Amino acid sequence: MAALAYNLGKREINHYFSVRSAKVLALVAVLLLAACHLASRRYRGNDSCEYLLSSGRFLGEKVWQPHSCMMHKYKISEAKNCLVDKHIAFVGDSRIRQLFYSFVKIINPQFKEEGNKHGNIPFEDKIASVKVDFLWHPEVNGSMKQCIKVWTEDSVAKPHVIVAGAATWSIKIHNGSNEALSQYKMNITSIAPLLEKLAKTSDVYWVLQECNDSYERVLQ
């Protein structure tokens, strides 16, 4: 009886479904998923990695997995191919210097963290024609403003990518006072138009300062 019921059920299914109908169902499912994805991107914006830093979880030590975005760990050859004939500038304090070292070590894992920590640090891979510079500007002040202003001039070669940020030193030196915060706001406001102008020709990223005490140890 069981075998008979199975055969009858199989015939019934085959009567309604065929290879062709299965393909049609699969196509409809794919189209629905694509429509949902496009609607989601239209609603949330074109950046599928919008949660890159704001939302995700750690899969293991130093392995961050953001929601709605797949991270790719670049090999040395891949990184060099992406950065051929590029100039990247890191401008800021100790936090930005750490980002500089992490970035350079993707291109050259043997690159050593040595030399004057409170000074400019150059890096160049002549074979891949990649240039990466760290420019020491621990505070948002006239010195940083002048550095950025030079790049806004038409006759000056501009970095293709600029990663900037500074706040830790201002917080530390001035004890996080309200006066220091007011001055910081004034300085960042005066620099903002220059960054906006520079963003028309370069990719500009400003690294925000976390509101906790964990950065005190990087002031060295």
XYZ file of N, CA and C in Angstrom:
660
model
N 0.810 -1.211 0.000
C 0.000 0.000 0.000
C 0.848 1.269 0.000
N 1.900 1.224 0.795
C 2.781 2.392 0.872
C 3.416 2.686 -0.475
N 3.868 1.632 -1.160
C 4.488 1.799 -2.471
C 3.493 2.332 -3.479
N 2.256 1.830 -3.409
C 1.217 2.278 -4.328
C 0.892 3.759 -4.105
N 0.803 4.143 -2.826
C 0.519 5.545 -2.501
C 1.650 6.460 -2.979
N 2.881 6.001 -2.825
C 4.036 6.788 -3.266
C 3.999 7.004 -4.780
N 3.704 5.921 -5.527
C 3.673 6.022 -6.988
C 2.548 6.922 -7.458
N 1.386 6.803 -6.778
C 0.265 7.666 -7.140
C 0.595 9.139 -6.870
N 1.242 9.382 -5.714
C 1.637 10.751 -5.380
C 2.653 11.302 -6.359
N 3.585 10.475 -6.770
C 4.620 10.891 -7.701
C 4.016 11.246 -9.049
N 3.034 10.430 -9.506
C 2.372 10.711 -10.770
C 1.600 12.026 -10.706
N 0.957 12.230 -9.542
C 0.190 13.466 -9.372
C 1.086 14.696 -9.444
N 2.261 14.604 -8.761
C 3.217 15.724 -8.786
C 3.745 15.942 -10.195
N 4.095 14.878 -10.874
C 4.621 14.996 -12.237
C 3.582 15.544 -13.196
N 2.299 15.322 -12.853
C 1.235 15.835 -13.704
C 1.207 17.363 -13.684
N 1.485 17.912 -12.521
C 1.411 19.367 -12.376
C 2.764 20.057 -12.566
N 3.840 19.360 -12.286
C 5.167 19.973 -12.378
C 6.018 19.247 -13.406
N 6.774 20.033 -14.122
C 7.719 19.487 -15.094
C 9.018 20.260 -14.970
N 10.020 19.869 -15.739
C 11.296 20.594 -15.720
C 11.089 22.027 -16.156
N 10.234 22.202 -17.131
C 9.979 23.551 -17.638
C 9.316 24.435 -16.582
N 8.297 23.862 -15.911
C 7.619 24.652 -14.878
C 8.542 24.967 -13.712
N 9.442 24.020 -13.399
C 10.415 24.269 -12.323
C 11.337 25.424 -12.693
N 11.739 25.484 -13.963
C 12.606 26.576 -14.417
C 11.873 27.912 -14.338
N 10.587 27.881 -14.691
C 9.798 29.116 -14.622
C 9.687 29.606 -13.183
N 9.442 28.679 -12.255
C 9.344 29.040 -10.841
C 10.662 29.601 -10.321
N 11.755 28.976 -10.736
C 13.072 29.454 -10.316
C 13.332 30.857 -10.849
N 12.946 31.097 -12.119
C 13.135 32.423 -12.714
C 12.314 33.471 -11.983
N 11.064 33.122 -11.646
C 10.207 34.052 -10.913
C 10.810 34.381 -9.547
N 11.355 33.358 -8.870
C 11.960 33.578 -7.557
C 13.158 34.508 -7.656
N 13.991 34.315 -8.679
C 15.169 35.169 -8.880
C 14.748 36.600 -9.158
N 13.725 36.782 -10.006
C 13.248 38.127 -10.324
C 12.688 38.825 -9.098
N 11.980 38.069 -8.253
C 11.439 38.652 -7.014
C 12.552 39.090 -6.076
N 13.576 38.247 -5.943
C 14.709 38.602 -5.083
C 15.433 39.833 -5.613
N 15.609 39.904 -6.942
C 16.275 41.063 -7.549
C 15.465 42.325 -7.334
N 14.136 42.217 -7.469
C 13.264 43.375 -7.260
C 13.336 43.855 -5.814
N 13.349 42.904 -4.877
C 13.461 43.261 -3.454
C 14.791 43.941 -3.168
N 15.869 43.438 -3.791
C 17.194 44.026 -3.581
C 17.251 45.449 -4.123
N 16.693 45.659 -5.335
C 16.699 46.996 -5.926
C 15.858 47.966 -5.105
N 14.711 47.466 -4.618
C 13.860 48.321 -3.787
C 14.573 48.696 -2.500
N 15.307 47.746 -1.923
C 16.041 48.008 -0.691
C 17.134 49.038 -0.919
N 17.861 48.919 -2.036
C 18.931 49.877 -2.334
C 18.361 51.251 -2.607
N 17.201 51.300 -3.263
C 16.582 52.595 -3.551
C 16.131 53.269 -2.267
N 15.640 52.452 -1.332
C 15.152 52.996 -0.061
C 16.297 53.419 0.840
N 17.358 52.590 0.885
C 18.472 52.832 1.806
C 19.620 53.605 1.183
N 19.634 53.746 -0.148
C 20.750 54.399 -0.819
C 21.546 53.397 -1.630
N 22.462 53.898 -2.454
C 23.229 53.041 -3.353
C 24.368 52.308 -2.669
N 24.701 52.713 -1.452
C 25.826 52.094 -0.766
C 25.374 50.827 -0.049
N 25.747 49.679 -0.603
C 25.349 48.411 0.017
C 26.130 48.135 1.288
N 27.160 48.938 1.559
C 27.969 48.756 2.769
C 27.697 49.880 3.759
N 26.442 50.318 3.839
C 26.121 51.447 4.705
C 26.362 51.145 6.175
N 26.356 49.857 6.534
C 26.564 49.475 7.919
C 28.002 49.035 8.181
N 28.910 49.418 7.287
C 30.287 48.937 7.356
C 30.898 49.131 8.737
N 30.680 50.276 9.345
C 31.269 50.558 10.656
C 30.227 50.660 11.765
N 28.973 50.846 11.398
C 27.962 51.125 12.421
C 27.228 49.902 12.926
N 27.212 48.817 12.151
C 26.416 47.672 12.568
C 27.053 46.378 12.067
N 27.268 45.433 12.969
C 27.865 44.168 12.581
C 28.281 43.373 13.801
N 29.163 42.422 13.586
C 29.626 41.591 14.693
C 31.020 41.065 14.386
N 31.722 40.634 15.435
C 33.044 40.053 15.274
C 32.916 38.543 15.090
N 33.501 38.030 14.002
C 33.500 36.598 13.755
C 34.662 35.919 14.473
N 35.650 36.685 14.821
C 36.830 36.169 15.505
C 37.726 37.343 15.838
N 38.941 37.059 16.234
C 39.864 38.135 16.584
C 40.166 39.007 15.374
N 39.825 40.278 15.472
C 40.089 41.269 14.434
C 39.373 40.973 13.120
N 38.306 40.188 13.156
C 37.524 39.883 11.949
C 36.136 40.481 12.122
N 35.898 41.606 11.481
C 34.639 42.322 11.613
C 33.735 41.997 10.428
N 32.517 41.608 10.710
C 31.546 41.289 9.673
C 30.352 42.234 9.782
N 30.296 43.268 8.927
C 29.168 44.193 8.968
C 27.920 43.553 8.374
N 26.757 44.046 8.800
C 25.508 43.564 8.236
C 25.369 44.084 6.800
N 24.799 43.295 5.932
C 24.476 43.654 4.542
C 25.709 43.924 3.687
N 26.867 43.444 4.105
C 28.078 43.690 3.322
C 29.101 42.588 3.583
N 29.681 42.055 2.523
C 30.698 41.021 2.657
C 32.079 41.661 2.617
N 32.877 41.402 3.629
C 34.228 41.927 3.684
C 35.167 41.046 2.868
N 36.091 41.698 2.202
C 37.080 40.958 1.413
C 38.472 41.278 1.944
N 39.207 40.256 2.308
C 40.576 40.451 2.781
C 41.507 40.419 1.567
N 42.088 41.564 1.270
C 42.893 41.701 0.067
C 44.264 41.043 0.221
N 44.639 40.330 -0.823
C 46.004 39.818 -0.899
C 46.921 40.959 -1.321
N 48.212 40.763 -1.130
C 49.175 41.817 -1.480
C 49.047 42.196 -2.945
N 48.974 41.199 -3.815
C 48.891 41.461 -5.261
C 47.609 42.207 -5.607
N 46.495 41.856 -4.946
C 45.227 42.528 -5.210
C 45.283 43.982 -4.764
N 45.857 44.215 -3.601
C 45.959 45.581 -3.086
C 46.800 46.452 -4.014
N 47.904 45.909 -4.479
C 48.767 46.675 -5.372
C 48.085 46.976 -6.692
N 47.334 46.014 -7.208
C 46.616 46.238 -8.458
C 45.566 47.331 -8.312
N 44.909 47.370 -7.149
C 43.893 48.395 -6.900
C 44.506 49.788 -6.750
N 45.738 49.834 -6.281
C 46.354 51.115 -5.917
C 47.412 51.598 -6.897
N 47.490 50.991 -8.073
C 48.493 51.399 -9.067
C 48.345 52.887 -9.389
N 49.456 53.601 -9.328
C 49.514 55.036 -9.650
C 48.656 55.880 -8.709
N 48.499 55.420 -7.488
C 47.681 56.158 -6.524
C 48.542 56.764 -5.421
N 48.075 57.892 -4.900
C 48.707 58.554 -3.754
C 47.665 58.668 -2.657
N 47.955 58.066 -1.514
C 47.041 58.100 -0.375
C 47.713 58.858 0.761
N 46.983 59.778 1.369
C 47.537 60.584 2.458
C 46.717 60.379 3.733
N 47.412 60.101 4.825
C 46.800 60.017 6.150
C 47.251 61.244 6.927
N 46.308 62.024 7.401
C 46.626 63.284 8.079
C 45.977 63.295 9.456
N 46.793 63.453 10.501
C 46.184 63.541 11.816
C 47.069 63.104 12.950
N 46.436 62.478 13.955
C 47.106 62.158 15.205
C 47.517 60.688 15.273
N 47.689 60.189 16.496
C 48.163 58.819 16.698
C 47.198 57.776 16.143
N 45.896 58.054 16.239
C 44.912 57.108 15.699
C 45.067 56.960 14.196
N 45.282 58.076 13.532
C 45.442 58.053 12.073
C 46.754 57.376 11.702
N 47.774 57.551 12.553
C 49.046 56.862 12.299
C 48.861 55.342 12.364
N 48.039 54.876 13.289
C 47.761 53.451 13.382
C 47.067 52.943 12.118
N 46.126 53.745 11.595
C 45.458 53.378 10.343
C 46.449 53.342 9.190
N 47.391 54.300 9.191
C 48.430 54.351 8.162
C 49.258 53.069 8.159
N 49.718 52.657 9.334
C 50.527 51.437 9.423
C 49.725 50.209 8.985
N 48.485 50.122 9.417
C 47.656 48.978 9.038
C 47.447 48.934 7.535
N 47.253 50.090 6.945
C 47.038 50.167 5.494
C 48.296 49.771 4.728
N 49.427 50.326 5.138
C 50.693 50.048 4.442
C 51.058 48.570 4.538
N 50.769 47.956 5.677
C 51.120 46.545 5.858
C 50.298 45.609 4.985
N 49.204 46.107 4.426
C 48.480 45.319 3.430
C 49.303 45.233 2.154
N 50.021 46.307 1.852
C 50.857 46.348 0.655
C 52.205 45.700 0.915
N 52.767 45.988 2.095
C 54.084 45.461 2.457
C 54.066 45.017 3.921
N 53.773 43.733 4.180
C 53.683 43.233 5.558
C 54.968 43.402 6.355
N 56.112 43.585 5.681
C 57.396 43.718 6.373
C 57.686 45.157 6.808
N 56.806 46.071 6.463
C 57.032 47.471 6.811
C 57.050 47.630 8.330
N 58.117 48.220 8.859
C 58.294 48.317 10.303
C 57.807 49.656 10.855
N 57.252 49.593 12.050
C 56.812 50.797 12.745
C 57.992 51.381 13.509
N 58.734 52.202 12.824
C 59.925 52.785 13.443
C 60.077 54.225 12.997
N 61.033 54.906 13.587
C 61.254 56.301 13.257
C 60.536 57.220 14.229
N 60.466 58.484 13.880
C 59.862 59.501 14.733
C 58.341 59.365 14.697
N 57.750 58.967 15.818
C 56.305 58.795 15.861
C 55.572 60.121 15.685
N 56.186 61.199 16.167
C 55.540 62.507 16.088
C 56.106 63.288 14.904
N 56.076 62.668 13.764
C 56.577 63.296 12.547
C 55.969 62.623 11.332
N 56.285 63.154 10.164
C 55.766 62.589 8.922
C 56.453 61.256 8.620
N 55.699 60.323 8.058
C 56.225 59.003 7.708
C 55.860 58.702 6.256
N 56.848 58.571 5.389
C 56.552 58.277 3.977
C 56.636 56.780 3.676
N 55.930 56.364 2.664
C 56.033 54.998 2.160
C 55.805 55.037 0.652
N 56.613 54.256 -0.065
C 56.454 54.204 -1.520
C 56.836 52.826 -2.039
N 56.000 52.294 -2.887
C 56.288 51.051 -3.601
C 56.483 51.439 -5.061
N 57.740 51.549 -5.474
C 58.042 52.051 -6.814
C 57.604 51.093 -7.908
N 57.644 49.798 -7.619
C 57.234 48.815 -8.625
C 55.745 48.960 -8.934
N 54.930 49.080 -7.890
C 53.483 49.233 -8.082
C 53.080 50.694 -8.277
N 54.041 51.586 -8.120
C 53.791 53.022 -8.245
C 52.707 53.481 -7.274
N 52.896 53.084 -6.019
C 51.959 53.456 -4.959
C 52.691 54.313 -3.934
N 52.097 55.418 -3.564
C 52.690 56.311 -2.576
C 51.701 56.540 -1.444
N 52.161 56.310 -0.218
C 51.310 56.504 0.964
C 52.083 57.357 1.966
N 51.466 58.424 2.419
C 52.128 59.330 3.368
C 51.305 59.486 4.633
N 52.004 59.527 5.770
C 51.378 59.939 7.018
C 51.924 61.312 7.369
N 51.022 62.274 7.561
C 51.407 63.645 7.895
C 50.931 63.946 9.308
N 51.881 64.215 10.180
C 51.609 64.385 11.614
C 50.977 65.739 11.891
N 49.691 65.735 12.203
C 48.962 66.933 12.617
C 48.008 66.500 13.739
N 48.487 66.482 14.975
C 47.699 65.929 16.081
C 46.516 66.779 16.517
N 46.443 68.022 16.062
C 45.330 68.880 16.441
C 44.725 69.556 15.218
N 43.442 69.824 15.304
C 42.766 70.580 14.249
C 43.063 72.050 14.505
N 44.060 72.551 13.806
C 44.498 73.922 14.026
C 44.983 74.524 12.703
N 45.688 75.634 12.808
C 46.161 76.316 11.613
C 47.118 75.470 10.789
N 47.924 74.656 11.457
C 48.879 73.811 10.756
C 48.164 72.781 9.866
N 47.152 72.120 10.415
C 46.387 71.156 9.613
C 45.638 71.869 8.488
N 45.086 73.017 8.803
C 44.342 73.777 7.794
C 45.227 74.140 6.612
N 46.457 74.573 6.902
C 47.382 74.946 5.839
C 47.746 73.740 4.985
N 47.919 72.592 5.632
C 48.238 71.357 4.916
C 47.138 71.020 3.913
N 45.896 71.134 4.343
C 44.758 70.816 3.473
C 44.559 71.900 2.415
N 44.784 73.142 2.808
C 44.583 74.259 1.890
C 45.503 74.166 0.684
N 46.725 73.719 0.901
C 47.686 73.592 -0.207
C 47.138 72.665 -1.288
N 46.480 71.589 -0.879
C 45.953 70.626 -1.847
C 44.784 71.173 -2.648
N 44.127 72.215 -2.154
C 42.979 72.772 -2.872
C 43.406 73.676 -4.026
N 44.673 74.028 -4.074
C 45.164 74.883 -5.157
C 45.253 74.090 -6.452
N 44.856 74.713 -7.537
C 44.759 74.025 -8.829
C 46.091 73.489 -9.329
N 47.181 74.181 -9.024
C 48.483 73.806 -9.569
C 49.180 72.696 -8.786
N 48.580 72.275 -7.671
C 49.215 71.291 -6.794
C 48.605 69.906 -7.025
N 49.503 68.896 -7.119
C 49.029 67.518 -7.247
C 48.334 67.090 -5.955
N 47.182 66.506 -6.078
C 46.375 66.143 -4.915
C 46.400 64.635 -4.690
N 46.374 64.196 -3.445
C 46.251 62.760 -3.180
C 44.922 62.239 -3.723
N 44.921 60.992 -4.148
C 43.685 60.402 -4.640
C 42.734 60.098 -3.481
N 43.306 59.742 -2.328
C 42.512 59.433 -1.140
C 43.128 60.142 0.059
N 42.285 60.769 0.864
C 42.754 61.456 2.069
C 41.962 60.946 3.268
N 42.687 60.458 4.258
C 42.076 60.008 5.511
C 42.590 60.930 6.610
N 41.702 61.671 7.234
C 42.128 62.667 8.221
C 41.299 62.565 9.495
N 41.870 63.105 10.554
C 41.156 63.130 11.823
C 42.083 63.516 12.960
N 41.557 64.204 13.919
C 42.333 64.593 15.100
C 41.373 65.076 16.175
N 41.576 64.608 17.377
C 40.758 65.061 18.510
C 41.370 64.607 19.825
N 42.006 63.428 19.810
C 42.522 62.835 21.043
C 43.476 63.767 21.780
N 44.386 64.389 21.050
C 45.379 65.247 21.693
C 44.736 66.498 22.297
N 43.748 67.046 21.585
C 43.060 68.226 22.102
C 42.336 67.900 23.399
N 41.709 66.719 23.443
C 41.015 66.288 24.650
C 42.001 66.104 25.801
N 43.145 65.469 25.504
C 44.140 65.172 26.530
C 44.820 66.440 27.050
N 45.281 67.262 26.133
C 46.046 68.454 26.518
C 45.184 69.444 27.302
N 43.936 69.592 26.868
C 43.070 70.598 27.485
C 42.073 69.990 28.467
N 42.311 68.742 28.866
C 41.496 68.102 29.901
C 40.021 67.993 29.523
N 39.734 67.982 28.235
C 38.351 67.864 27.788
C 37.471 69.016 28.231
N 38.052 70.212 28.343
C 37.301 71.370 28.832
C 36.300 71.859 27.777
N 35.304 72.598 28.234
C 34.311 73.167 27.331
C 34.935 74.187 26.387
N 35.948 74.903 26.900
C 36.635 75.886 26.065
C 37.349 75.189 24.901
N 37.971 74.044 25.196
C 38.666 73.292 24.148
C 37.678 72.770 23.109
N 36.505 72.340 23.566
C 35.480 71.852 22.650
C 34.984 72.965 21.739
N 34.800 74.148 22.309
C 34.357 75.301 21.514
C 35.391 75.666 20.456
N 36.667 75.642 20.871
C 37.742 75.952 19.936
C 37.829 74.894 18.832
N 37.626 73.631 19.220
C 37.649 72.541 18.240
C 36.549 72.732 17.197
N 35.362 73.115 17.667
C 34.244 73.344 16.755
C 34.564 74.465 15.776
N 35.180 75.524 16.278
C 35.541 76.639 15.404
C 36.567 76.213 14.365
N 37.566 75.450 14.795
C 38.626 75.032 13.881
C 38.108 74.065 12.823
N 37.278 73.093 13.240
C 36.763 72.120 12.284
C 35.811 72.796 11.300
N 35.104 73.830 11.773
C 34.206 74.580 10.893
C 34.986 75.337 9.831
N 36.153 75.853 10.197
C 36.963 76.595 9.229
C 37.629 75.678 8.210
N 37.847 74.420 8.597
C 38.483 73.460 7.692
C 37.465 72.791 6.765
N 36.227 72.695 7.227
C 35.186 71.981 6.485
C 35.042 72.428 5.026
N 35.020 73.745 4.717
C 34.896 74.157 3.307
C 36.069 73.668 2.441
N 37.260 73.605 3.038
C 38.416 73.122 2.285
C 38.275 71.627 1.975
N 37.784 70.880 2.958
C 37.571 69.444 2.747
C 36.502 69.199 1.688
N 35.451 70.031 1.715
C 34.385 69.894 0.724
C 34.899 70.198 -0.686
N 35.740 71.196 -0.797
C 36.320 71.532 -2.090
C 37.247 70.421 -2.572
N 38.024 69.875 -1.643
C 38.959 68.808 -1.972
C 38.215 67.530 -2.369
N 37.035 67.333 -1.787
C 36.247 66.123 -2.068
C 35.733 66.081 -3.503
N 35.809 67.199 -4.218
C 35.380 67.216 -5.623
C 36.380 66.503 -6.527
N 37.625 66.399 -6.067
C 38.661 65.758 -6.885
C 39.291 64.545 -6.211
N 39.105 64.408 -4.906
C 39.698 63.298 -4.152
C 38.645 62.649 -3.265
N 38.924 61.423 -2.853
C 38.067 60.770 -1.864
C 38.548 61.194 -0.478
N 37.682 61.840 0.285
C 38.059 62.399 1.588
C 37.262 61.703 2.692
N 37.980 61.232 3.713
C 37.338 60.563 4.848
C 37.814 61.206 6.148
N 36.874 61.596 6.989
C 37.204 62.161 8.299
C 36.886 61.126 9.365
N 37.878 60.765 10.169
C 37.719 59.741 11.195
C 37.199 60.395 12.473
N 36.047 59.932 12.945
C 35.445 60.504 14.145
C 36.150 60.015 15.408
N 36.001 60.777 16.469
C 36.587 60.444 17.761
C 35.552 59.756 18.633
N 35.870 58.576 19.142
C 34.961 57.902 20.063
C 34.936 58.630 21.404
N 33.792 58.580 22.028
C 33.637 59.263 23.312
C 33.912 58.316 24.473
N 35.169 57.945 24.649
C 35.545 57.147 25.815
C 37.000 57.414 26.146
N 37.505 56.733 27.147
C 38.862 56.992 27.627
C 39.903 56.040 27.030
N 39.481 55.220 26.070
C 40.388 54.179 25.573
C 41.536 54.717 24.742
N 41.421 55.974 24.290
C 42.449 56.498 23.409
C 43.604 57.167 24.159
N 43.482 57.253 25.462
C 44.560 57.904 26.218
C 45.870 57.147 26.027
N 45.802 55.813 25.909
C 47.024 55.015 25.814
C 47.738 55.176 24.471
N 47.067 55.725 23.449
C 47.729 55.855 22.148
C 48.529 57.144 22.047
N 48.455 57.986 23.047
C 49.211 59.242 23.012
C 50.661 58.992 23.379
N 51.406 58.417 22.440
C 52.810 58.140 22.701
C 53.608 58.208 21.412
